[in-house]
XYZ file of C-alpha atoms in Angstrom:
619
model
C 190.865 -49.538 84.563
C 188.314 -51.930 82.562
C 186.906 -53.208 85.691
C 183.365 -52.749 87.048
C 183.003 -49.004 89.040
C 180.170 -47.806 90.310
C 176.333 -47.335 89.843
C 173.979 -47.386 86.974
C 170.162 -47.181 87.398
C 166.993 -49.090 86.525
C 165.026 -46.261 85.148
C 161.785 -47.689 83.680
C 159.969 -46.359 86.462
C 158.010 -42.918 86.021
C 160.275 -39.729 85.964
C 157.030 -37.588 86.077
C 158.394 -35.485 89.019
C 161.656 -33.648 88.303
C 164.727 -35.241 88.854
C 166.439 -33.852 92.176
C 169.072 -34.635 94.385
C 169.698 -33.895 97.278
C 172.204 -30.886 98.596
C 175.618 -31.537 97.859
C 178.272 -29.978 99.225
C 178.727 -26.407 97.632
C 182.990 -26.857 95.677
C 185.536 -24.642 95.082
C 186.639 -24.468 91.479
C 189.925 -26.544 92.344
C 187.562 -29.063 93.933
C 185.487 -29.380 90.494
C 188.536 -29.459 88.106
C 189.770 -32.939 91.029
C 186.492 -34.137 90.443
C 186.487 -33.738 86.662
C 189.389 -35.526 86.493
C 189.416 -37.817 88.874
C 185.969 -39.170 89.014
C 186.909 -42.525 87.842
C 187.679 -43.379 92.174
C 185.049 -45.566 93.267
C 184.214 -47.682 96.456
C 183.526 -51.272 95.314
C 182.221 -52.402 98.848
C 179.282 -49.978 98.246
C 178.418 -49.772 94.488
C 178.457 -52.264 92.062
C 177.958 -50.948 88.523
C 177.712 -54.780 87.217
C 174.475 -55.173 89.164
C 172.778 -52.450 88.272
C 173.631 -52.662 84.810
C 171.711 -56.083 85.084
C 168.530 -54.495 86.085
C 168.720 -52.501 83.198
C 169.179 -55.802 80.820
C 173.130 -55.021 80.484
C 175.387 -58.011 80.424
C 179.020 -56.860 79.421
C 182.670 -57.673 80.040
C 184.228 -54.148 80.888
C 182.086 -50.972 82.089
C 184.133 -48.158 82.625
C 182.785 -45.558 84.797
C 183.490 -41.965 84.819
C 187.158 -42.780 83.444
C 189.638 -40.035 83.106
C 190.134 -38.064 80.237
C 193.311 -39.924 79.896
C 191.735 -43.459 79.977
C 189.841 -42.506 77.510
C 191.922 -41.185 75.026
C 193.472 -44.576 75.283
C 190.233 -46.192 74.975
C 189.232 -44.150 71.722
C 193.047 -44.340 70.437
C 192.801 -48.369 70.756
C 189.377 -49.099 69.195
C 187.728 -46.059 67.640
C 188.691 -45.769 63.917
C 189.600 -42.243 63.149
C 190.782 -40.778 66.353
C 193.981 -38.917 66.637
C 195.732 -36.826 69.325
C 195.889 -33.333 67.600
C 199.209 -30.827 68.263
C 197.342 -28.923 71.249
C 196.932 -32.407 73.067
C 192.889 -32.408 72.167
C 191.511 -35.823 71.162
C 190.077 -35.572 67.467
C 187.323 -37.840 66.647
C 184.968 -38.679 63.828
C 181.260 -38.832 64.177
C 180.608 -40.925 60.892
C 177.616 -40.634 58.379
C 176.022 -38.029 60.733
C 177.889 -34.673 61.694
C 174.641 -33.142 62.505
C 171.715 -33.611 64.233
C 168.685 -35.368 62.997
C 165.587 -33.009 63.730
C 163.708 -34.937 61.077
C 163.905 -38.294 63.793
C 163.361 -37.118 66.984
C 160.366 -38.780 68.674
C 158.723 -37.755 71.699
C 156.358 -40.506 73.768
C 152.960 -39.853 73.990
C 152.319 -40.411 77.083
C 149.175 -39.856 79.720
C 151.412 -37.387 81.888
C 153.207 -35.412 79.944
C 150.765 -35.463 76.889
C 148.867 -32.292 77.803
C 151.951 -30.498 78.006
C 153.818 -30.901 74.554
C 153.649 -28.876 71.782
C 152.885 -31.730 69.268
C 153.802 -30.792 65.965
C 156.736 -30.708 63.267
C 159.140 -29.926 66.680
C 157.841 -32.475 68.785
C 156.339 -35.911 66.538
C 154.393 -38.311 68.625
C 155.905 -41.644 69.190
C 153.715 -44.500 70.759
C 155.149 -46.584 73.672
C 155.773 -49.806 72.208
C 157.759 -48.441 69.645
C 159.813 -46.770 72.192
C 160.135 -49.854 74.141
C 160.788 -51.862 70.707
C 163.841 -49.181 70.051
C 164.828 -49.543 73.510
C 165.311 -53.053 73.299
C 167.043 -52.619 70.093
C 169.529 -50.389 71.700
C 170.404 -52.732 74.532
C 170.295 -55.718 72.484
C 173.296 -54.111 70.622
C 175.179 -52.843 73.842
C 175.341 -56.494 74.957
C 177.181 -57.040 71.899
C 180.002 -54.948 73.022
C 182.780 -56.471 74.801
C 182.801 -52.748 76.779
C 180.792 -49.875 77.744
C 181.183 -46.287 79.199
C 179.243 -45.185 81.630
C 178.838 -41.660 82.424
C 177.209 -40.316 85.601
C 176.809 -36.200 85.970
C 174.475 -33.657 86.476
C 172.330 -31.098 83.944
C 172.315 -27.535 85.884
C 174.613 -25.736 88.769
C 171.729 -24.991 91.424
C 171.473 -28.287 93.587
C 167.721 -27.366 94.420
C 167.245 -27.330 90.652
C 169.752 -30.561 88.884
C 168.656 -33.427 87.119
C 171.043 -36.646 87.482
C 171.659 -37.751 84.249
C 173.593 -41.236 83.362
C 174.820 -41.910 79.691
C 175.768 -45.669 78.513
C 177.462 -45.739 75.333
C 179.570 -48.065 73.013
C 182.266 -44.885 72.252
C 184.991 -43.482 74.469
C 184.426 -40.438 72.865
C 180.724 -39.916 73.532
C 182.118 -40.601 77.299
C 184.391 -37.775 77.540
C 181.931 -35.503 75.116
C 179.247 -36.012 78.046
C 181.561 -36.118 80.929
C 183.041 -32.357 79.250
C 178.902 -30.955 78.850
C 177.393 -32.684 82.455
C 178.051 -30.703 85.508
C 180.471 -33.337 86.890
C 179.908 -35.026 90.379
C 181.942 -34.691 93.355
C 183.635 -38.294 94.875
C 180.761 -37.907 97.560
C 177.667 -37.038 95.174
C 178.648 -39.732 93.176
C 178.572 -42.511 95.901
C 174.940 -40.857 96.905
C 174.149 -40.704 93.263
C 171.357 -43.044 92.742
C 170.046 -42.809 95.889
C 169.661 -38.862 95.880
C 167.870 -39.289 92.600
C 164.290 -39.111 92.612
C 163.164 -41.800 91.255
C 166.296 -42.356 89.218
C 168.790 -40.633 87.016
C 167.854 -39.789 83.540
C 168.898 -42.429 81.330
C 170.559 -42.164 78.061
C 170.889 -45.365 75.492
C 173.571 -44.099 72.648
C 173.346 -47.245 70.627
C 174.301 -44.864 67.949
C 176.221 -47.097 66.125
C 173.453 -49.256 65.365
C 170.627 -48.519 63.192
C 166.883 -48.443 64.395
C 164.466 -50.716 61.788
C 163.015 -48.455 59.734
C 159.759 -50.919 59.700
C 159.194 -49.894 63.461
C 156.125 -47.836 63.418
C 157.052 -44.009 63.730
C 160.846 -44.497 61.959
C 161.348 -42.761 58.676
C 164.654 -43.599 58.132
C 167.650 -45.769 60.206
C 168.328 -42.506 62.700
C 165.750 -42.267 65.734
C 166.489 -39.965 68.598
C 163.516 -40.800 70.740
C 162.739 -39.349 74.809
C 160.501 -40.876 77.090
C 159.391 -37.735 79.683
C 157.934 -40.187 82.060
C 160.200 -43.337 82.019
C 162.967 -41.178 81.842
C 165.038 -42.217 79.049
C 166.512 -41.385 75.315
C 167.337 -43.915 73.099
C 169.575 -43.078 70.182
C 170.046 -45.039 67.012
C 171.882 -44.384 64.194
C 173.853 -41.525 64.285
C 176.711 -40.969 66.543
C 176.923 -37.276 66.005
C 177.298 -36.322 70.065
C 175.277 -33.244 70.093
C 172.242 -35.401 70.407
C 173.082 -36.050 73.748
C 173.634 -32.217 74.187
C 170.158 -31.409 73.064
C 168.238 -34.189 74.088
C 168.965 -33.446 77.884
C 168.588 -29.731 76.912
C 164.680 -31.127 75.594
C 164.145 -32.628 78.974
C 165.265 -29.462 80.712
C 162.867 -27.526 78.486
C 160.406 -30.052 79.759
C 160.680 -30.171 83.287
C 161.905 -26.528 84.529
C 158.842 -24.719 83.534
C 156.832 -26.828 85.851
C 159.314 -26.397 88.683
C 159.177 -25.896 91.933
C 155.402 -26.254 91.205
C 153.112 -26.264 88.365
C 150.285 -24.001 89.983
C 153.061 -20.899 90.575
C 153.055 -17.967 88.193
C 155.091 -17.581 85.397
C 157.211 -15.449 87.297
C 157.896 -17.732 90.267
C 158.531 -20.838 88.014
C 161.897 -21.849 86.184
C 162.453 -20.583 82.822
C 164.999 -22.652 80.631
C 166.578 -20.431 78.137
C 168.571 -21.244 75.099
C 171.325 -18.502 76.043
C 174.591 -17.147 76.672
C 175.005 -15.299 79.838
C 177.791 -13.300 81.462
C 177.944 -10.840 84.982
C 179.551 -7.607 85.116
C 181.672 -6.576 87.986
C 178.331 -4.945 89.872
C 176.669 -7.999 89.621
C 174.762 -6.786 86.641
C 173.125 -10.195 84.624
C 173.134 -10.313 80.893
C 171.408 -12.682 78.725
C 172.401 -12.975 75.058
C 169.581 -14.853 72.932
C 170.625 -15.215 69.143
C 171.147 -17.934 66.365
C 174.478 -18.414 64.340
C 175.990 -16.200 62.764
C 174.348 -13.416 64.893
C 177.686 -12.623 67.664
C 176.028 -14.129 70.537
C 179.739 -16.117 71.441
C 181.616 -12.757 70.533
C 179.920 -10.583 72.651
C 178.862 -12.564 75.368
C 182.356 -13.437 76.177
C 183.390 -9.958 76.896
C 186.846 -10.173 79.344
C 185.203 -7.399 81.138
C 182.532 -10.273 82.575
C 182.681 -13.409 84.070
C 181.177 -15.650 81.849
C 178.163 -18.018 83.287
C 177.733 -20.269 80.269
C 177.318 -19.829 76.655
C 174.733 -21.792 75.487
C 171.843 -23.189 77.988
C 170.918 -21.820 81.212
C 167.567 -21.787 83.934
C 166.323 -18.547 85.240
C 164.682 -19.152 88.717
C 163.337 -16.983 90.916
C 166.770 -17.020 92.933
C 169.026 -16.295 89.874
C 170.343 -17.827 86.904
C 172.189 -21.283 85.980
C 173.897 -22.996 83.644
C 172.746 -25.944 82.743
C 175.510 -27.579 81.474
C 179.613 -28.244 82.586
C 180.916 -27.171 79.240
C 181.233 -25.483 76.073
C 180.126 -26.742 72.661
C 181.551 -24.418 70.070
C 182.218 -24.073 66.564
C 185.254 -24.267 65.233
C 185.081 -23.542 61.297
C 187.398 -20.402 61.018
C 188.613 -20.833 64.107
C 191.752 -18.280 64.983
C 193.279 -17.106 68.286
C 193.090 -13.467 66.885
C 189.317 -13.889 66.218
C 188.342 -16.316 69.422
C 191.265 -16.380 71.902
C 189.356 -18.186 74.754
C 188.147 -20.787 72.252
C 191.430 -21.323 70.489
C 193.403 -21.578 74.135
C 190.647 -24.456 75.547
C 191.367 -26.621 73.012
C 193.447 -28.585 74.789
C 193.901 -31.916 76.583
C 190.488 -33.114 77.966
C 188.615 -31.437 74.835
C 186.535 -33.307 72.176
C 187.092 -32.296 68.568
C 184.764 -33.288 66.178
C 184.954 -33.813 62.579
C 187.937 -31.360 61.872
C 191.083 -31.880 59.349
C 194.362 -31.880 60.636
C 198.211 -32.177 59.193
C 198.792 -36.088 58.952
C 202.428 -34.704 59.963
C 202.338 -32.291 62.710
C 198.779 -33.128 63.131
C 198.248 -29.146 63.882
C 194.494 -28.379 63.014
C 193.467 -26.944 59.646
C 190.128 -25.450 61.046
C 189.200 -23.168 57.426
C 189.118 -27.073 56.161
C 185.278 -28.138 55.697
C 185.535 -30.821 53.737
C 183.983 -33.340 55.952
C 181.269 -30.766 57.244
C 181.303 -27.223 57.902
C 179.790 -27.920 61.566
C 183.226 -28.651 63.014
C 182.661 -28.461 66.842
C 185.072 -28.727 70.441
C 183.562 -29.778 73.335
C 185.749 -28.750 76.490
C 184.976 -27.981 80.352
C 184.113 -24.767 81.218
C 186.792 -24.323 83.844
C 188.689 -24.046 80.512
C 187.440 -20.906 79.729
C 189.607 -18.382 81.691
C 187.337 -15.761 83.024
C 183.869 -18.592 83.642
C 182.853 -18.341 86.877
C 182.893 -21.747 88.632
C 180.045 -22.905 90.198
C 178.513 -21.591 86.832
C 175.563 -19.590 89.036
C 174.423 -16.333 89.993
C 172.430 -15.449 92.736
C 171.283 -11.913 90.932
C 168.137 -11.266 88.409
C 169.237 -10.621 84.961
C 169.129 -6.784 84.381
C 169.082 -7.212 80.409
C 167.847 -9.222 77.882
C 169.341 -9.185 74.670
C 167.714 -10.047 71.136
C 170.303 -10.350 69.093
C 169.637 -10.756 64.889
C 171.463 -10.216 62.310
C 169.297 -8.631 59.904
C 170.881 -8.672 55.862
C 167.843 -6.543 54.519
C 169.109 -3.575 56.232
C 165.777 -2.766 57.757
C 166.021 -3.161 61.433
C 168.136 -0.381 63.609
C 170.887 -1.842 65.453
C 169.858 -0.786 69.075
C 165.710 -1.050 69.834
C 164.203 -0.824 73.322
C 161.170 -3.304 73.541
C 158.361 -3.278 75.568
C 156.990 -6.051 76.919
C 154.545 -7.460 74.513
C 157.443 -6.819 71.804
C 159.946 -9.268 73.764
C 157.598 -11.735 73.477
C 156.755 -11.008 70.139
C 160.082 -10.841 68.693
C 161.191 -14.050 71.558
C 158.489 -16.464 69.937
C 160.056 -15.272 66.103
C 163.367 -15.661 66.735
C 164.516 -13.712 63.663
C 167.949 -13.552 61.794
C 168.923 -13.660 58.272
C 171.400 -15.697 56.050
C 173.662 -13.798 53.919
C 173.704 -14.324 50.015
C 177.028 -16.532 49.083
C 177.529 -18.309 52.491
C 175.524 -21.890 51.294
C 174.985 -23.023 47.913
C 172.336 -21.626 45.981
C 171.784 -18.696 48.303
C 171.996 -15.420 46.335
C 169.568 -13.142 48.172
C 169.349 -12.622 52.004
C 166.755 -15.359 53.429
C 164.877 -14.880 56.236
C 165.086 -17.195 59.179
C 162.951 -17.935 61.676
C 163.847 -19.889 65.115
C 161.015 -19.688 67.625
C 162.738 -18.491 71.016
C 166.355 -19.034 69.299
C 165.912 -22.569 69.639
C 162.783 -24.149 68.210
C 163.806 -27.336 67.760
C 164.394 -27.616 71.604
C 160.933 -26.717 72.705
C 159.142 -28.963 74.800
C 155.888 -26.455 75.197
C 154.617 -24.328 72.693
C 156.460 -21.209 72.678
C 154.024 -19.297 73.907
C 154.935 -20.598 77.440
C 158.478 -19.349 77.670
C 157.715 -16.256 76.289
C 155.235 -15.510 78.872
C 157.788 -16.548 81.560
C 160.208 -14.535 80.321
C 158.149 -11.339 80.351
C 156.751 -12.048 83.579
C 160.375 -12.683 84.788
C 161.321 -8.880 83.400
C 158.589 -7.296 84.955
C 159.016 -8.890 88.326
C 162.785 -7.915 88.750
C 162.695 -4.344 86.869
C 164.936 -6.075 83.908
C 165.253 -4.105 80.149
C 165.244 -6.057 77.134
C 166.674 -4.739 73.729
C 166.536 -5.822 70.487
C 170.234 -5.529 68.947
C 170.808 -5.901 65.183
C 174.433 -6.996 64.209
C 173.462 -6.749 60.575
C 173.503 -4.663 57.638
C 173.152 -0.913 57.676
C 172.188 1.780 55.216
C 171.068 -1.290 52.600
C 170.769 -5.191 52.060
C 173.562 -7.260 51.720
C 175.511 -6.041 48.784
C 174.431 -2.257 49.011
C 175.167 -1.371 52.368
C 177.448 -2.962 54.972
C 177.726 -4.957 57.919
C 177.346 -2.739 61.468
C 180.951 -2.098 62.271
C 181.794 -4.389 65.161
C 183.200 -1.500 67.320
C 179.236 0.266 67.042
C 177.743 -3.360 68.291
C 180.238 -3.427 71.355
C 179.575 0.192 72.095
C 176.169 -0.612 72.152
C 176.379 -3.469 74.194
C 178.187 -1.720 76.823
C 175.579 1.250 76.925
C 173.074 -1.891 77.587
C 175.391 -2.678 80.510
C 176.565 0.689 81.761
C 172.536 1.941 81.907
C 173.617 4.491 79.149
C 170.449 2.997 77.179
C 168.231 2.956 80.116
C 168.605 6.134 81.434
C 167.780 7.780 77.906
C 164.753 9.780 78.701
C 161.560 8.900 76.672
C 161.087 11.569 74.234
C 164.913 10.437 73.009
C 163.223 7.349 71.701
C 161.259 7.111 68.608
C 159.063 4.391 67.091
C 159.878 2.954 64.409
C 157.254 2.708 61.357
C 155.526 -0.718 60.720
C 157.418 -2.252 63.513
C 156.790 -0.104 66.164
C 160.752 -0.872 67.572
C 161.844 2.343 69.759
C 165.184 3.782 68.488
C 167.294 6.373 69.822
C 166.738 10.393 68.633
C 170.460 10.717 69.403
C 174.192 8.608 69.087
C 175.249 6.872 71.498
C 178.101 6.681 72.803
C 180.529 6.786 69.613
C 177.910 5.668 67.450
C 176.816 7.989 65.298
C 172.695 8.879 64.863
C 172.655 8.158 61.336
C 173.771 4.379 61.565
C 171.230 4.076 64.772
C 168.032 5.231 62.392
C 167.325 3.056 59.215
C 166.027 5.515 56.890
C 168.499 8.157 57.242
C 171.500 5.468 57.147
C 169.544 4.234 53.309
C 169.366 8.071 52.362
C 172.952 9.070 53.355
C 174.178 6.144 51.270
C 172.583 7.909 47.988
C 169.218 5.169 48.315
C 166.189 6.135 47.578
C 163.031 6.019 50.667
C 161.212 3.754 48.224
C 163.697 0.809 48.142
C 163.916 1.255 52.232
C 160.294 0.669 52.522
C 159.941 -1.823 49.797
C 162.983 -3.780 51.760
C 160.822 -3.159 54.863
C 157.446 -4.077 53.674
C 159.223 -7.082 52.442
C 160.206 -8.216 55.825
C 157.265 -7.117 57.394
C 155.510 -9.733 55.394
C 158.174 -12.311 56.459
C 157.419 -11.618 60.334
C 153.509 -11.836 60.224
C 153.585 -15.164 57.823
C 155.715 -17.113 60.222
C 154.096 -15.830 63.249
C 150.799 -17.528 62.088
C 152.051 -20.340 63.420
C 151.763 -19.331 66.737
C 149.182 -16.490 66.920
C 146.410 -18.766 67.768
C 148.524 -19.175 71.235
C 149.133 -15.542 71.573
C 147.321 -13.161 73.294
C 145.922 -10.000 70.783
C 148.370 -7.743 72.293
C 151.464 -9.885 71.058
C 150.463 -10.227 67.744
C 149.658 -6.609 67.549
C 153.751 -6.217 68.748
C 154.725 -7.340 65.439
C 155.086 -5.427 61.935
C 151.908 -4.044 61.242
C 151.635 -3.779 57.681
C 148.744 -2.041 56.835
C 150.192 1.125 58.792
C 153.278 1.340 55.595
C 151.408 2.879 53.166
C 150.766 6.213 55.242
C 154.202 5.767 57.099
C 155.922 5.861 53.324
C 154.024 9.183 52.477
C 154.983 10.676 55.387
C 158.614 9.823 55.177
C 159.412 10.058 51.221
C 160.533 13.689 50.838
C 162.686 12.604 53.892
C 166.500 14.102 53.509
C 169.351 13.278 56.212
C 171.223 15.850 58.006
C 174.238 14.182 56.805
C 175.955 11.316 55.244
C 176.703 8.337 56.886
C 180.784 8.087 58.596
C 182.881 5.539 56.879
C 183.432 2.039 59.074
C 186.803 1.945 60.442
């Protein structure tokens, strides 16, 4: 198998029009799984990867192109220190120094097309074109070095009116399989019309991540530079060979280019909104999106066996439906169980990437409560894995909720809100959860974390943009959204306790059965400061008293003053971090947050309050 395959592009041109192929042939999941694994076919009377490689400055021995799984397992096996075969058959690998990403050294080009559009800031750091082109060259300079490369040709998104063709060349067998696992892979005839269907070439990724950038390089603070070029259409990466770069840096160009699809001058509704997501589809045809940042149950609930699941991480919301964007699934693995996360635990398997992880030298069966190399142990694996994903990962359907999901350790957010549409933005753009006291070093009180639109460090555009989409995209198609706290209840984090799990899925599946929806107006109450609507009643089997803040404090013996100092507290923690984006906002938005002159009078009001009784026990 180390002999020349197929294509690889020339990309310096411009990439300022979305990628887009033409329209393949629509597959049947049994003809994506061949294709998956048997991509590595290839007609050498009409491609010749050797060639192209040559007009991108590529002179190498061996270039193996879209190898099986199995090929390269052997590949990693032979001459990547630190791989193993683990017990379930998945290929274990080590990422090095890095087993993160680098946030700090991602560079965006400045560049006359695409300048107008980035949100320029901490996110998004300016990078000049020669130094791009000076990386660039550094990264090929070292792939020549190698005696052999993998290529990787696939696709980012499901929708064929919507892909992007993206090609990865790396030094590492295992960044080959990691990509070909997360790209939507090819069919035998889209690859032979690959380059050629790609307008005006595929998106090219340089993983010289073995190799460190020069720090001296104008615009490099350190050896690590993940740098994209919107118009060329290219990523260089050097120094770090953590994979997820890859992941995130074509997830950065899809946050790029979507919102300006099929045509800039559309409204927000008509455009395509990509959305850092989970999404599933009930047996109606009902859509779900799950928005939320670790540690909130956005994997847990989202994969509920009830609903096909779509994808779990990135998806596109069009006005024809919903995507995925990617082939696979990236999860986490620390505490890993099959009682906890069956569908995770079962995909680890042949075919799947594990990252980072300990395993028995012996039996090599994986230890995955060890996190003594990092605690961001990870598996990348197809999503045909997953037993109940629905292949082609698409839905043709508008998504008739959108769920906010935090986990809030003050205590002071009810578990279940209905927003309005100023408030989804509002609470969109913040991003909100909380880390609990005791789960990283040197954390003893809940901290407040902010993610703009539960994935800031993805953003191309300011995040303004996709909130405004995504509101526009409710409205349009009649959707709900809900604000869903999987936090603490009747206290903070040491004083009250976690929202039984059993309460969160009840209230998820009144979000999906309309039980929510259909609760008539004067049910729902505001909620002081915030302004968040929550239910007058239980629902379902959850009782009242858990559903309404105040009372859940008071039937745990707490007095109304240490609610509303918690709550003032957090208050102040919304409206500081929204400064950074208020200037983008319309007044309505910012008037959707916490509005904390309105406590004082909302304490007096509510401090002879007494609850009609105590709060149940969790099961």
């Amino acid at each position: 198998m180390a002999c020349p395959s197929h294509l690889m592009s020339s990309i310096t041109a411009s990439i300022k029009d979305q990628l887009s192929g033409g329209q393949p042939e629509v597959q049947s999941p049994s003809a994506q799984q061949y294709a998956f694994e048997n991509s590595q076919e290839f007609n050498r009377k009409s491609f010749d990867i050797m060639e192209q490689a040559e007009d991108l400055g590529l002179q190498v021995e061996e270039i193996y192109y879209n190898a099986s799984p199995a090929v390269l397992y052997e590949q990693a096996l032979k001459h990547e220190e630190g791989s193993s075969i683990t017990s379930t058959g998945a290929l274990s690998v080590k990422s090095g120094k890095k087993t993160g990403r680098s946030p700090k050294d991602k560079r965006i080009v400045e560049e006359n097309d695409s300048v107008r559009d980035i949100w320029w800031g901490k996110v998004n750091i300016k990078l000049d074109p020669s130094s791009f082109q000076i990386n660039r060259e550094r990264a090929v300079d070292y792939l020549n070095t190698q005696k052999r490369l993998y290529v990787v040709d696939g696709f980012a998104e499901w929708n064929e009116e919507y892909r992007v063709p993206i090609r990865v060349i790396t030094s590492r067998a295992y960044h080959a399989l990691f990509m070909q696992n997360m790209l939507v892979p090819p069919s035998q005839k889209e690859l032979e019309a690959f380059e050629s269907n790609a307008f005006p070439r595929p998106f090219v990724i340089f993983n010289a991540g073995c190799f460190p950038c020069n720090r001296h390089t104008q615009g490099m603070t350190s050896s690590t530079s993940v740098s994209l070029s919107m118009c060329k259409g290219e990523m260089v990466i050097l120094g770090t060979q953590y994979a997820g770069e890859m992941k995130k840096g074509v997830f950065t160009v899809m946050m790029y280019h979507m919102p300006l699809r099929p045509e800039r001058h559309l409204s927000a509704a008509e455009r395509a909104l990509p959305l850092h997501s989970s999404c599933n589809v009930g047996p109606g045809g009902d859509v779900s999106l799950f928005f939320g940042l670790s540690g909130t149950g956005k994997t847990t609930l989202s994969a509920d066996p009830a609903r096909e699941l779509i994808g779990d991480d990135e998806h596109v919301w069009t006005s024809k439906g919903v995507f995925n964007i990617e082939g696979g699934c990236y999860a986490k693995c620390i505490n890993l169980s099959k009682e906890k996360e069956p569908e995770i635990f079962q995909a680890i398997r042949f075919g799947s990437v594990l990252e980072n992880v300990v395993f028995d030298k012996w039996d090599r069966q994986v230890d995955y409560d060890d996190v003594s190399i990092t605690e961001n142990t990870r598996c990348a694996y197809p999503l045909h894995f997953i037993p109940n994903a629905r292949i082609p990962a698409k839905v043709d359907t508008h998504p008739s909720n959108v769920i906010l999901l935090t986990c809030d350790a003050f205590g002071v957010l009810p578990p279940i809100s209905k927003l309005t549409k100023e408030q989804v933005m509002y609470h969109f753009i913040s991003g909100y959860t909380a880390k609990v006291a005791g789960t990283e070093m040197g954390v003893t009180e809940p901290q407040a974390t902010f993610s703009a639109c539960f994935g800031g460090p993805f953003l191309a555009m300011h995040p303004f943009a996709y909130a405004e989409m995504l509101a526009a995209k409710l409205e349009a198609h009649g959707g709900h959204a809900w604000l869903l706290n999987t936090g603490w209840v009747g206290g903070k984090y040491g004083v009250g306790e976690r929202c039984p799990l059993k309460y969160t899925r009840q209230l998820v599946d009144a979000v999906h059965d309309g039980t929510l929806a259909e609760l008539p107006e004067d049910q729902w109450e505001a909620m002081p400061s915030f302004g968040l609507r929550m239910p007058r009643c239980a629902v379902k089997a959850v009782p009242k008293e858990i559903l309404r803040p105040v009372e859940a404090w008071a039937a745990r013996g707490q007095a109304a003053a240490e609610y509303w100092k918690a709550a003032d507290h957090l208050a102040q923690l919304f409206v500081s971090n929204f400064k950074d984006y208020a200037d983008h906002c319309t007044e309505e938005v910012v008037k959707a947050g916490p509005q904390i002159g309105s406590l004082d009078i909302e304490k007096k009001m509510l401090e002879e309050f007494e609850p009609e009784s105590r709060m149940p026990p969790a099961a």
